[in-house]
């Protein structure tokens, strides 16, 4: 347990191995550690919450949705390979932690970042840019790579013993794994993390942005099912199984949900202009396996119902939003 006058540190914490090692490194020096996990439609706090509970450390969730919506419109530092504004996102997260640090009298902020682990956001220039944009400067400690980086304020002020920090760089995890195993720490396997780096989701998000339809609610809908272009200012989402149908219906307003009227089939959601409803209804008939050429009734929320024939498969394939394998320009 930290001493009464122990230094206090607030960490950006996703619950992954690097963050766990960073938090434990500081706790072993007698630092009072608190952890914060950000949440938005693109990353959830569950892994952070669970890892903090295993460590027995103070934890809080910070809603980052509004910040992300602003960044996705026009990030000052640009996007990564997909729709991931990593540098500006990290800077905004750290700025948010800086506000909490000031309000709750923490001494410094820390992260589990490793020098060179991610080419865009964790090179030396990027780490320095994030520190500058966040307004925190050298009040950010990165314990896993600290001995490879210039001394920070908590090191110079004697709050942290720099010699007990690590000097890890690159993509390997051997040293982190050895550290965790030596202390009996459980840790998760590496996972995808932020949805904004996923090629399929990134493609859907680009469509929402280009059609003027980007909202937090629509970003959540875009995580599910198939996305279909329906014309200017209108897209549809069609469930692929019962679980996705249930998810769509839980996320959308009842007036925006489409279903086959007299037989089982997929649920769909209209996003944007309702002029696209007849086309989306035809897609519902197709994916609901209505025989080619046969007419079927589709309930269309507040608009009642419409009788349609299944959309031809080749037309549906052309309208599907597929994986984005190209770099954003």
mmCIF file of C-alpha atoms in Angstrom:
data_model
loop_
_atom_site.group_PDB
_atom_site.id
_atom_site.type_symbol
_atom_site.label_atom_id
_atom_site.label_comp_id
_atom_site.label_asym_id
_atom_site.label_seq_id
_atom_site.Cartn_x
_atom_site.Cartn_y
_atom_site.Cartn_z
ATOM 1 C CA UNK A 1 0.000 0.000 0.000
ATOM 2 C CA UNK A 2 1.415 3.431 -0.938
ATOM 3 C CA UNK A 3 2.645 5.695 1.851
ATOM 4 C CA UNK A 4 0.473 8.636 2.862
ATOM 5 C CA UNK A 5 2.693 11.140 1.025
ATOM 6 C CA UNK A 6 3.390 8.863 -1.966
ATOM 7 C CA UNK A 7 3.486 10.332 -5.483
ATOM 8 C CA UNK A 8 0.171 9.967 -7.325
ATOM 9 C CA UNK A 9 0.036 8.913 -10.987
ATOM 10 C CA UNK A 10 -2.894 8.663 -13.400
ATOM 11 C CA UNK A 11 -2.526 6.215 -16.278
ATOM 12 C CA UNK A 12 -4.172 5.870 -19.680
ATOM 13 C CA UNK A 13 -5.121 2.199 -19.511
ATOM 14 C CA UNK A 14 -6.713 -0.092 -22.095
ATOM 15 C CA UNK A 15 -6.100 -3.244 -20.058
ATOM 16 C CA UNK A 16 -3.410 -4.654 -22.340
ATOM 17 C CA UNK A 17 -0.050 -6.114 -21.357
ATOM 18 C CA UNK A 18 1.939 -2.897 -21.802
ATOM 19 C CA UNK A 19 -0.392 -0.875 -19.598
ATOM 20 C CA UNK A 20 -0.367 -3.573 -16.932
ATOM 21 C CA UNK A 21 3.437 -3.598 -16.856
ATOM 22 C CA UNK A 22 3.579 0.211 -16.684
ATOM 23 C CA UNK A 23 1.119 0.346 -13.789
ATOM 24 C CA UNK A 24 2.884 -2.377 -11.796
ATOM 25 C CA UNK A 25 6.316 -0.829 -12.403
ATOM 26 C CA UNK A 26 5.127 2.364 -10.757
ATOM 27 C CA UNK A 27 3.275 0.612 -7.950
ATOM 28 C CA UNK A 28 6.485 -1.265 -7.110
ATOM 29 C CA UNK A 29 8.137 2.108 -6.518
ATOM 30 C CA UNK A 30 5.458 3.043 -4.008
ATOM 31 C CA UNK A 31 3.472 5.255 -6.370
ATOM 32 C CA UNK A 32 -0.271 5.536 -5.789
ATOM 33 C CA UNK A 33 -1.592 4.458 -9.193
ATOM 34 C CA UNK A 34 -5.011 5.231 -10.647
ATOM 35 C CA UNK A 35 -6.114 3.980 -14.053
ATOM 36 C CA UNK A 36 -8.449 5.527 -16.632
ATOM 37 C CA UNK A 37 -9.980 3.759 -19.620
ATOM 38 C CA UNK A 38 -11.622 5.705 -22.432
ATOM 39 C CA UNK A 39 -14.873 4.600 -24.060
ATOM 40 C CA UNK A 40 -16.493 5.481 -27.396
ATOM 41 C CA UNK A 41 -18.264 3.664 -30.256
ATOM 42 C CA UNK A 42 -14.794 2.585 -31.427
ATOM 43 C CA UNK A 43 -13.334 1.126 -28.227
ATOM 44 C CA UNK A 44 -14.998 -0.061 -25.056
ATOM 45 C CA UNK A 45 -13.785 -0.042 -21.459
ATOM 46 C CA UNK A 46 -14.445 -3.670 -20.513
ATOM 47 C CA UNK A 47 -10.893 -4.972 -20.822
ATOM 48 C CA UNK A 48 -9.545 -2.018 -18.848
ATOM 49 C CA UNK A 49 -12.135 -2.467 -16.113
ATOM 50 C CA UNK A 50 -11.380 -6.179 -15.775
ATOM 51 C CA UNK A 51 -7.597 -5.741 -15.750
ATOM 52 C CA UNK A 52 -7.750 -2.956 -13.162
ATOM 53 C CA UNK A 53 -9.914 -5.160 -10.942
ATOM 54 C CA UNK A 54 -7.349 -7.975 -11.176
ATOM 55 C CA UNK A 55 -4.605 -5.534 -10.204
ATOM 56 C CA UNK A 56 -6.684 -4.106 -7.354
ATOM 57 C CA UNK A 57 -6.079 -0.559 -8.570
ATOM 58 C CA UNK A 58 -8.348 2.472 -8.615
ATOM 59 C CA UNK A 59 -10.124 2.754 -11.986
ATOM 60 C CA UNK A 60 -12.466 5.082 -13.784
ATOM 61 C CA UNK A 61 -14.117 5.213 -17.211
ATOM 62 C CA UNK A 62 -13.915 8.397 -19.282
ATOM 63 C CA UNK A 63 -16.454 8.857 -22.079
ATOM 64 C CA UNK A 64 -14.533 9.986 -25.157
ATOM 65 C CA UNK A 65 -17.372 9.895 -27.689
ATOM 66 C CA UNK A 66 -17.739 13.627 -28.349
ATOM 67 C CA UNK A 67 -13.974 14.040 -28.695
ATOM 68 C CA UNK A 68 -13.837 11.250 -31.282
ATOM 69 C CA UNK A 69 -16.719 12.660 -33.309
ATOM 70 C CA UNK A 70 -14.886 15.978 -33.591
ATOM 71 C CA UNK A 71 -11.584 14.342 -34.511
ATOM 72 C CA UNK A 72 -13.099 12.198 -37.254
ATOM 73 C CA UNK A 73 -14.395 15.266 -39.066
ATOM 74 C CA UNK A 74 -10.925 16.775 -39.535
ATOM 75 C CA UNK A 75 -7.959 15.582 -37.436
ATOM 76 C CA UNK A 76 -5.160 18.204 -37.457
ATOM 77 C CA UNK A 77 -2.444 15.534 -37.782
ATOM 78 C CA UNK A 78 -4.345 13.461 -40.334
ATOM 79 C CA UNK A 79 -5.377 9.822 -40.403
ATOM 80 C CA UNK A 80 -3.358 6.647 -40.284
ATOM 81 C CA UNK A 81 -3.834 3.921 -42.856
ATOM 82 C CA UNK A 82 -7.566 3.756 -42.135
ATOM 83 C CA UNK A 83 -9.844 6.169 -40.303
ATOM 84 C CA UNK A 84 -7.577 6.237 -37.263
ATOM 85 C CA UNK A 85 -6.462 9.727 -36.160
ATOM 86 C CA UNK A 86 -3.978 8.190 -33.722
ATOM 87 C CA UNK A 87 -1.754 11.160 -32.945
ATOM 88 C CA UNK A 88 -4.584 13.602 -32.302
ATOM 89 C CA UNK A 89 -6.577 10.941 -30.462
ATOM 90 C CA UNK A 90 -3.701 10.171 -28.103
ATOM 91 C CA UNK A 91 -3.037 13.869 -27.565
ATOM 92 C CA UNK A 92 -6.692 14.544 -26.755
ATOM 93 C CA UNK A 93 -6.799 11.595 -24.362
ATOM 94 C CA UNK A 94 -3.735 12.838 -22.532
ATOM 95 C CA UNK A 95 -5.128 16.367 -22.408
ATOM 96 C CA UNK A 96 -8.250 14.916 -20.806
ATOM 97 C CA UNK A 97 -6.111 13.082 -18.263
ATOM 98 C CA UNK A 98 -4.278 16.345 -17.657
ATOM 99 C CA UNK A 99 -7.560 17.962 -16.636
ATOM 100 C CA UNK A 100 -8.279 15.114 -14.231
ATOM 101 C CA UNK A 101 -4.708 15.346 -12.940
ATOM 102 C CA UNK A 102 -5.184 19.026 -12.115
ATOM 103 C CA UNK A 103 -8.627 18.539 -10.561
ATOM 104 C CA UNK A 104 -7.604 15.573 -8.400
ATOM 105 C CA UNK A 105 -4.010 16.598 -7.686
ATOM 106 C CA UNK A 106 -2.149 13.784 -9.351
ATOM 107 C CA UNK A 107 1.566 14.407 -9.810
ATOM 108 C CA UNK A 108 1.921 13.081 -13.352
ATOM 109 C CA UNK A 109 0.326 11.050 -16.135
ATOM 110 C CA UNK A 110 1.686 7.804 -17.556
ATOM 111 C CA UNK A 111 0.998 5.468 -20.482
ATOM 112 C CA UNK A 112 1.998 1.975 -21.576
ATOM 113 C CA UNK A 113 3.394 3.230 -24.880
ATOM 114 C CA UNK A 114 6.560 1.621 -26.230
ATOM 115 C CA UNK A 115 8.990 3.536 -28.415
ATOM 116 C CA UNK A 116 8.770 2.246 -31.995
ATOM 117 C CA UNK A 117 6.011 -0.289 -31.354
ATOM 118 C CA UNK A 118 3.600 1.417 -33.769
ATOM 119 C CA UNK A 119 5.170 3.234 -36.708
ATOM 120 C CA UNK A 120 2.722 6.135 -36.944
ATOM 121 C CA UNK A 121 1.930 6.941 -33.342
ATOM 122 C CA UNK A 122 4.883 5.676 -31.289
ATOM 123 C CA UNK A 123 7.958 6.877 -33.126
ATOM 124 C CA UNK A 124 10.037 9.428 -31.235
ATOM 125 C CA UNK A 125 8.724 12.370 -33.258
ATOM 126 C CA UNK A 126 5.135 11.211 -32.740
ATOM 127 C CA UNK A 127 5.578 10.781 -28.989
ATOM 128 C CA UNK A 128 7.041 14.274 -28.779
ATOM 129 C CA UNK A 129 4.211 15.694 -30.893
ATOM 130 C CA UNK A 130 1.590 14.034 -28.700
ATOM 131 C CA UNK A 131 3.249 15.434 -25.581
ATOM 132 C CA UNK A 132 3.261 18.920 -27.089
ATOM 133 C CA UNK A 133 -0.315 18.815 -28.432
ATOM 134 C CA UNK A 134 -1.648 17.493 -25.130
ATOM 135 C CA UNK A 135 -0.205 20.442 -23.251
ATOM 136 C CA UNK A 136 1.410 18.098 -20.734
ATOM 137 C CA UNK A 137 4.944 18.116 -22.107
ATOM 138 C CA UNK A 138 7.343 16.281 -19.830
ATOM 139 C CA UNK A 139 4.693 15.482 -17.237
ATOM 140 C CA UNK A 140 3.966 12.322 -19.282
ATOM 141 C CA UNK A 141 5.967 9.279 -18.170
ATOM 142 C CA UNK A 142 6.255 6.222 -20.419
ATOM 143 C CA UNK A 143 7.719 3.641 -18.010
ATOM 144 C CA UNK A 144 8.398 0.876 -20.554
ATOM 145 C CA UNK A 145 10.702 3.053 -22.665
ATOM 146 C CA UNK A 146 11.652 5.705 -20.103
ATOM 147 C CA UNK A 147 15.395 5.011 -20.154
ATOM 148 C CA UNK A 148 15.439 5.492 -23.933
ATOM 149 C CA UNK A 149 13.683 8.857 -23.697
ATOM 150 C CA UNK A 150 14.732 12.191 -22.169
ATOM 151 C CA UNK A 151 14.136 12.427 -18.401
ATOM 152 C CA UNK A 152 10.643 13.600 -17.511
ATOM 153 C CA UNK A 153 9.523 15.918 -14.723
ATOM 154 C CA UNK A 154 8.627 13.097 -12.286
ATOM 155 C CA UNK A 155 12.094 11.581 -12.827
ATOM 156 C CA UNK A 156 13.955 14.870 -12.429
ATOM 157 C CA UNK A 157 11.916 15.781 -9.352
ATOM 158 C CA UNK A 158 12.751 12.508 -7.615
ATOM 159 C CA UNK A 159 9.224 11.094 -7.686
ATOM 160 C CA UNK A 160 10.416 8.172 -9.810
ATOM 161 C CA UNK A 161 13.711 6.277 -9.858
ATOM 162 C CA UNK A 162 14.672 6.372 -13.538
ATOM 163 C CA UNK A 163 17.087 3.470 -13.066
ATOM 164 C CA UNK A 164 14.148 1.186 -12.237
ATOM 165 C CA UNK A 165 12.279 2.091 -15.410
ATOM 166 C CA UNK A 166 12.631 -0.054 -18.548
ATOM 167 C CA UNK A 167 14.325 0.489 -21.916
ATOM 168 C CA UNK A 168 12.031 -1.416 -24.284
ATOM 169 C CA UNK A 169 11.592 -0.514 -27.938
ATOM 170 C CA UNK A 170 10.037 -2.112 -31.002
ATOM 171 C CA UNK A 171 7.211 -4.544 -31.574
ATOM 172 C CA UNK A 172 8.402 -7.529 -29.536
ATOM 173 C CA UNK A 173 6.720 -8.376 -26.226
ATOM 174 C CA UNK A 174 9.311 -10.732 -24.710
ATOM 175 C CA UNK A 175 10.419 -8.394 -21.910
ATOM 176 C CA UNK A 176 6.871 -7.457 -20.978
ATOM 177 C CA UNK A 177 5.794 -11.101 -20.874
ATOM 178 C CA UNK A 178 8.785 -12.034 -18.712
ATOM 179 C CA UNK A 179 8.002 -9.146 -16.337
ATOM 180 C CA UNK A 180 4.367 -10.222 -15.993
ATOM 181 C CA UNK A 181 5.125 -13.918 -15.541
ATOM 182 C CA UNK A 182 7.775 -13.233 -12.910
ATOM 183 C CA UNK A 183 5.082 -11.508 -10.840
ATOM 184 C CA UNK A 184 2.270 -13.943 -11.541
ATOM 185 C CA UNK A 185 0.275 -11.341 -13.442
ATOM 186 C CA UNK A 186 -2.423 -12.459 -15.846
ATOM 187 C CA UNK A 187 -2.709 -10.536 -19.083
ATOM 188 C CA UNK A 188 -4.806 -10.747 -22.249
ATOM 189 C CA UNK A 189 -3.579 -11.816 -25.649
ATOM 190 C CA UNK A 190 -3.061 -8.938 -28.096
ATOM 191 C CA UNK A 191 -6.351 -7.921 -29.717
ATOM 192 C CA UNK A 192 -7.553 -5.578 -32.430
ATOM 193 C CA UNK A 193 -8.303 -2.746 -30.040
ATOM 194 C CA UNK A 194 -9.618 0.334 -31.837
ATOM 195 C CA UNK A 195 -12.194 -0.342 -34.545
ATOM 196 C CA UNK A 196 -10.897 2.608 -36.549
ATOM 197 C CA UNK A 197 -7.959 0.462 -37.703
ATOM 198 C CA UNK A 198 -10.257 -2.288 -39.023
ATOM 199 C CA UNK A 199 -10.488 -2.184 -42.854
ATOM 200 C CA UNK A 200 -14.143 -3.197 -43.028
ATOM 201 C CA UNK A 201 -15.312 -0.793 -40.364
ATOM 202 C CA UNK A 202 -13.134 1.993 -41.738
ATOM 203 C CA UNK A 203 -14.823 1.664 -45.134
ATOM 204 C CA UNK A 204 -18.261 1.973 -43.528
ATOM 205 C CA UNK A 205 -17.226 4.999 -41.521
ATOM 206 C CA UNK A 206 -15.918 6.727 -44.646
ATOM 207 C CA UNK A 207 -19.338 6.262 -46.244
ATOM 208 C CA UNK A 208 -21.050 7.810 -43.219
ATOM 209 C CA UNK A 209 -18.679 10.778 -43.342
ATOM 210 C CA UNK A 210 -19.031 11.283 -47.103
ATOM 211 C CA UNK A 211 -22.833 11.149 -46.881
ATOM 212 C CA UNK A 212 -22.997 13.554 -43.936
ATOM 213 C CA UNK A 213 -24.377 10.815 -41.681
ATOM 214 C CA UNK A 214 -21.657 10.491 -39.041
ATOM 215 C CA UNK A 215 -23.120 10.473 -35.533
ATOM 216 C CA UNK A 216 -22.230 8.400 -32.497
ATOM 217 C CA UNK A 217 -25.408 6.360 -32.927
ATOM 218 C CA UNK A 218 -24.759 5.674 -36.601
ATOM 219 C CA UNK A 219 -21.149 4.754 -35.830
ATOM 220 C CA UNK A 220 -22.478 2.097 -33.442
ATOM 221 C CA UNK A 221 -24.923 0.793 -36.053
ATOM 222 C CA UNK A 222 -22.084 0.511 -38.566
ATOM 223 C CA UNK A 223 -20.433 -2.122 -36.354
ATOM 224 C CA UNK A 224 -23.177 -4.617 -37.218
ATOM 225 C CA UNK A 225 -24.389 -6.456 -40.329
ATOM 226 C CA UNK A 226 -23.984 -5.478 -43.986
ATOM 227 C CA UNK A 227 -23.907 -1.832 -45.072
ATOM 228 C CA UNK A 228 -25.581 -0.964 -48.376
ATOM 229 C CA UNK A 229 -25.417 2.331 -50.272
ATOM 230 C CA UNK A 230 -28.944 3.500 -51.061
ATOM 231 C CA UNK A 231 -28.259 6.789 -52.841
ATOM 232 C CA UNK A 232 -27.131 10.247 -51.848
ATOM 233 C CA UNK A 233 -27.553 10.785 -48.115
ATOM 234 C CA UNK A 234 -28.947 7.328 -47.369
ATOM 235 C CA UNK A 235 -27.480 3.966 -46.350
ATOM 236 C CA UNK A 236 -28.919 0.773 -44.929
ATOM 237 C CA UNK A 237 -27.685 -1.878 -42.515
ATOM 238 C CA UNK A 238 -28.971 -5.458 -42.886
ATOM 239 C CA UNK A 239 -28.479 -8.099 -40.192
ATOM 240 C CA UNK A 240 -26.799 -11.390 -41.097
ATOM 241 C CA UNK A 241 -28.103 -13.572 -38.274
ATOM 242 C CA UNK A 242 -30.395 -13.481 -35.255
ATOM 243 C CA UNK A 243 -27.768 -11.927 -33.004
ATOM 244 C CA UNK A 244 -27.142 -9.089 -35.447
ATOM 245 C CA UNK A 245 -30.886 -8.574 -35.956
ATOM 246 C CA UNK A 246 -31.317 -8.222 -32.201
ATOM 247 C CA UNK A 247 -28.372 -5.830 -31.967
ATOM 248 C CA UNK A 248 -29.703 -3.609 -34.754
ATOM 249 C CA UNK A 249 -33.144 -3.498 -33.166
ATOM 250 C CA UNK A 250 -31.629 -2.546 -29.807
ATOM 251 C CA UNK A 251 -29.618 0.309 -31.327
ATOM 252 C CA UNK A 252 -32.109 1.815 -33.802
ATOM 253 C CA UNK A 253 -35.360 3.712 -33.369
ATOM 254 C CA UNK A 254 -38.391 1.473 -34.087
ATOM 255 C CA UNK A 255 -39.422 3.832 -36.891
ATOM 256 C CA UNK A 256 -36.164 3.085 -38.742
ATOM 257 C CA UNK A 257 -36.395 -0.729 -38.663
ATOM 258 C CA UNK A 258 -37.450 -2.833 -41.665
ATOM 259 C CA UNK A 259 -38.576 -6.490 -41.510
ATOM 260 C CA UNK A 260 -40.308 -8.994 -43.767
ATOM 261 C CA UNK A 261 -44.009 -8.823 -42.958
ATOM 262 C CA UNK A 262 -45.093 -12.444 -43.214
ATOM 263 C CA UNK A 263 -41.998 -14.632 -42.985
ATOM 264 C CA UNK A 264 -38.748 -14.831 -41.005
ATOM 265 C CA UNK A 265 -35.790 -12.899 -42.297
ATOM 266 C CA UNK A 266 -33.269 -10.193 -41.529
ATOM 267 C CA UNK A 267 -33.854 -6.929 -39.743
ATOM 268 C CA UNK A 268 -32.580 -3.785 -41.440
ATOM 269 C CA UNK A 269 -32.115 -0.154 -40.435
ATOM 270 C CA UNK A 270 -32.406 2.917 -42.634
ATOM 271 C CA UNK A 271 -29.870 5.685 -41.949
ATOM 272 C CA UNK A 272 -30.453 9.112 -43.458
ATOM 273 C CA UNK A 273 -32.963 9.909 -46.189
ATOM 274 C CA UNK A 274 -36.005 7.642 -46.333
ATOM 275 C CA UNK A 275 -36.016 7.772 -50.125
ATOM 276 C CA UNK A 276 -33.792 4.703 -49.916
ATOM 277 C CA UNK A 277 -36.451 2.574 -48.187
ATOM 278 C CA UNK A 278 -37.762 0.774 -51.327
ATOM 279 C CA UNK A 279 -34.223 -0.250 -52.288
ATOM 280 C CA UNK A 280 -33.428 -1.382 -48.745
ATOM 281 C CA UNK A 281 -36.720 -3.297 -48.607
ATOM 282 C CA UNK A 282 -35.718 -5.146 -51.786
ATOM 283 C CA UNK A 283 -32.394 -6.021 -50.153
ATOM 284 C CA UNK A 284 -34.274 -7.351 -47.108
ATOM 285 C CA UNK A 285 -36.292 -9.570 -49.465
ATOM 286 C CA UNK A 286 -33.104 -10.821 -51.136
ATOM 287 C CA UNK A 287 -31.303 -11.645 -47.891
ATOM 288 C CA UNK A 288 -34.554 -13.077 -46.516
ATOM 289 C CA UNK A 289 -34.418 -15.614 -49.372
ATOM 290 C CA UNK A 290 -37.637 -14.555 -51.005
ATOM 291 C CA UNK A 291 -37.683 -16.447 -54.344
ATOM 292 C CA UNK A 292 -36.569 -14.448 -57.365
ATOM 293 C CA UNK A 293 -39.467 -12.621 -58.977
ATOM 294 C CA UNK A 294 -41.832 -13.237 -56.063
ATOM 295 C CA UNK A 295 -43.360 -10.246 -54.291
ATOM 296 C CA UNK A 296 -43.053 -9.890 -50.521
ATOM 297 C CA UNK A 297 -44.315 -7.394 -47.979
ATOM 298 C CA UNK A 298 -41.739 -5.497 -45.931
ATOM 299 C CA UNK A 299 -42.656 -3.502 -42.821
ATOM 300 C CA UNK A 300 -40.967 -0.114 -43.012
ATOM 301 C CA UNK A 301 -41.320 1.458 -39.588
ATOM 302 C CA UNK A 302 -43.350 4.626 -39.535
ATOM 303 C CA UNK A 303 -44.031 4.389 -43.278
ATOM 304 C CA UNK A 304 -46.174 1.265 -42.901
ATOM 305 C CA UNK A 305 -45.199 -1.406 -45.409
ATOM 306 C CA UNK A 306 -44.170 -1.819 -49.018
ATOM 307 C CA UNK A 307 -44.477 -4.701 -51.495
ATOM 308 C CA UNK A 308 -41.186 -5.451 -53.261
ATOM 309 C CA UNK A 309 -39.374 -8.115 -55.237
ATOM 310 C CA UNK A 310 -35.898 -9.266 -54.167
ATOM 311 C CA UNK A 311 -33.037 -7.096 -55.312
ATOM 312 C CA UNK A 312 -30.957 -8.864 -57.982
ATOM 313 C CA UNK A 313 -27.853 -10.370 -56.413
ATOM 314 C CA UNK A 314 -25.451 -8.545 -58.723
ATOM 315 C CA UNK A 315 -27.056 -5.199 -57.848
ATOM 316 C CA UNK A 316 -26.831 -5.940 -54.119
ATOM 317 C CA UNK A 317 -23.181 -6.929 -54.481
ATOM 318 C CA UNK A 318 -22.433 -3.637 -56.246
ATOM 319 C CA UNK A 319 -24.090 -1.635 -53.454
ATOM 320 C CA UNK A 320 -22.341 -3.409 -50.559
ATOM 321 C CA UNK A 321 -19.699 -1.412 -48.707
ATOM 322 C CA UNK A 322 -16.628 -3.617 -48.668
ATOM 323 C CA UNK A 323 -13.287 -3.607 -46.873
ATOM 324 C CA UNK A 324 -11.155 -0.521 -47.310
ATOM 325 C CA UNK A 325 -7.715 -1.774 -48.329
ATOM 326 C CA UNK A 326 -6.384 1.586 -49.473
ATOM 327 C CA UNK A 327 -4.729 4.384 -47.549
ATOM 328 C CA UNK A 328 -6.938 7.381 -46.922
ATOM 329 C CA UNK A 329 -5.949 10.397 -49.018
#
